[in-house]
Amino acid sequence: MAKSPTTSSSPSPWSPADSDVAVRSKRIRSSKLYFDIPSAKVPLIYSKSYDISFLGIEKLHPFDSSKWGRICEFLISEGILNKNQIVEPVEASKDDLLVVHTEEYLASLKSSLTVAIIIEVPPVALLPNCLIQKKVLFPFRKQVGGSVLGGKLAKERGWSINVGGGFHHCSSRKGGGFCAYADISLCIHYAFECLNVRRVMIIDLDAHQGNGHEIDFANDGRVYILDMYNRSIYPQDFEARAHITQKVELVSGTSTEVYLKYLEDALQVAKRAFDPELVVYNAGTDILDGDPLGRLKVSPQGVIARDEKVFQFARQRNIPLLMLTSGGYMKSSARVIADSIKNLSMKRLIDLDMSNL
């Protein structure tokens, strides 16, 4: 039986940095990441460019870098989704990334060694950086574009799913854990600037602590962070943990039943504590039983139930929700995510109606 989780809830005031607000606003307002989507498309975002395939080197990391495409293949082959309904994002430009990231950090990505450390694939350090930009960082930048656009679509349609994204270990100045860009932080800053959103809740249910967005929104009372993670695994970032509004710390081996009970309790606390105008849901599947990095024991049906509970939390209160797929280190993750999206559609928590095609 897992031990009781450690929980805390302590929103803190926010003081804007007065030096770069105007520059950030100008960059966002001139960005091409937001654009109008035809009504015939559904708010499900994906590009073939998401998938990473690079001479087999991608297989040196346990992350399934073809997961994103296989999710859509499952949905299309089963008649749940039409490929013409899918929204394709544009790549985040350097100016887009500078909304959150520093010049120094982006410059560091021109070093193949730096990228190799971030994505945890040492041989990448030996490759020309021009190849790394094309084969690794470009797919990530497309996924960042999907996460940012997802915020706009969620606000317009009530929900959205970026079939990629969720790079929650990356902050403005530092990447790590297969996360090179801070898409969650970028999405939220765009929402603040362009969507008349003043309060955002991050529900991070990846097995790993979301230290990147926790550092980026430290002491920002506009952002409520509910993070439920295995306290015994990477990143063990105790500085970032101090900035979690509501944390639920699990132990390795936590079962489906225990996990879902902790989640239900946590959502009840969050419901009473904060009234968000947008929910960003980081839905990692590394909580699955057998995942080599997550080390929890949640069943596929448990993941489906988890996602349903989070969507119910938001949809019952008419709060727009953006879901990101984040981590998951088994080939079975794609199947589970597709089954979860199918369940959300069957429960009418999302609308994938193809009648207008």
Tab-separated table of C-alpha atoms in Angstrom, residues 33-35 37 43-45 50 87 89 143-162 164 183-197 200-201 277-281 319-324:
chain	number	residue	atom	x	y	z
A	33	LEU	CA	1.484	31.014	-33.925
A	34	TYR	CA	-2.137	32.115	-33.494
A	35	PHE	CA	-4.294	31.834	-36.594
A	37	ILE	CA	-9.047	27.524	-37.720
A	43	PRO	CA	-9.299	21.224	-31.957
A	44	LEU	CA	-6.885	18.310	-32.185
A	45	ILE	CA	-3.411	19.452	-33.198
A	50	TYR	CA	6.366	16.061	-34.632
A	87	VAL	CA	-5.107	21.105	-37.188
A	89	PRO	CA	0.474	24.220	-36.274
A	143	GLN	CA	5.143	20.959	-31.035
A	144	VAL	CA	5.650	24.270	-29.222
A	145	GLY	CA	3.580	25.912	-31.954
A	146	GLY	CA	0.906	23.281	-31.305
A	147	SER	CA	0.823	23.965	-27.580
A	148	VAL	CA	0.555	27.720	-28.046
A	149	LEU	CA	-2.185	27.376	-30.673
A	150	GLY	CA	-3.893	24.877	-28.376
A	151	GLY	CA	-4.515	27.588	-25.812
A	152	LYS	CA	-6.366	29.679	-28.391
A	153	LEU	CA	-8.389	26.704	-29.639
A	154	ALA	CA	-9.325	25.668	-26.101
A	155	LYS	CA	-10.616	29.161	-25.387
A	156	GLU	CA	-12.652	29.174	-28.625
A	157	ARG	CA	-13.967	25.599	-28.597
A	158	GLY	CA	-13.919	24.678	-24.894
A	159	TRP	CA	-11.175	22.081	-25.275
A	160	SER	CA	-8.155	21.197	-27.351
A	161	ILE	CA	-5.577	18.421	-27.505
A	162	ASN	CA	-2.046	18.900	-28.738
A	164	GLY	CA	2.573	16.468	-28.669
A	183	ASP	CA	5.939	25.167	-24.374
A	184	ILE	CA	3.701	25.288	-21.282
A	185	SER	CA	5.117	28.636	-20.172
A	186	LEU	CA	4.845	30.015	-23.704
A	187	CYS	CA	1.238	28.874	-24.075
A	188	ILE	CA	0.276	30.614	-20.847
A	189	HIS	CA	2.017	33.900	-21.655
A	190	TYR	CA	0.251	34.003	-25.029
A	191	ALA	CA	-3.064	33.358	-23.267
A	192	PHE	CA	-2.433	36.202	-20.832
A	193	GLU	CA	-1.603	38.603	-23.639
A	194	CYS	CA	-4.169	37.690	-26.308
A	195	LEU	CA	-7.048	35.682	-24.822
A	196	ASN	CA	-8.188	37.914	-21.962
A	197	VAL	CA	-7.144	35.146	-19.562
A	200	VAL	CA	-4.490	29.628	-15.370
A	201	MET	CA	-4.341	26.257	-13.652
A	277	GLU	CA	-10.091	30.707	-16.856
A	278	LEU	CA	-7.915	28.111	-18.620
A	279	VAL	CA	-6.616	24.680	-17.599
A	280	VAL	CA	-3.391	23.325	-19.102
A	281	TYR	CA	-3.381	19.583	-18.511
A	319	ILE	CA	-13.356	26.040	-18.086
A	320	PRO	CA	-11.426	25.717	-21.377
A	321	LEU	CA	-8.912	22.869	-21.217
A	322	LEU	CA	-5.782	22.170	-23.255
A	323	MET	CA	-4.351	18.658	-23.006
A	324	LEU	CA	-0.690	17.881	-23.791
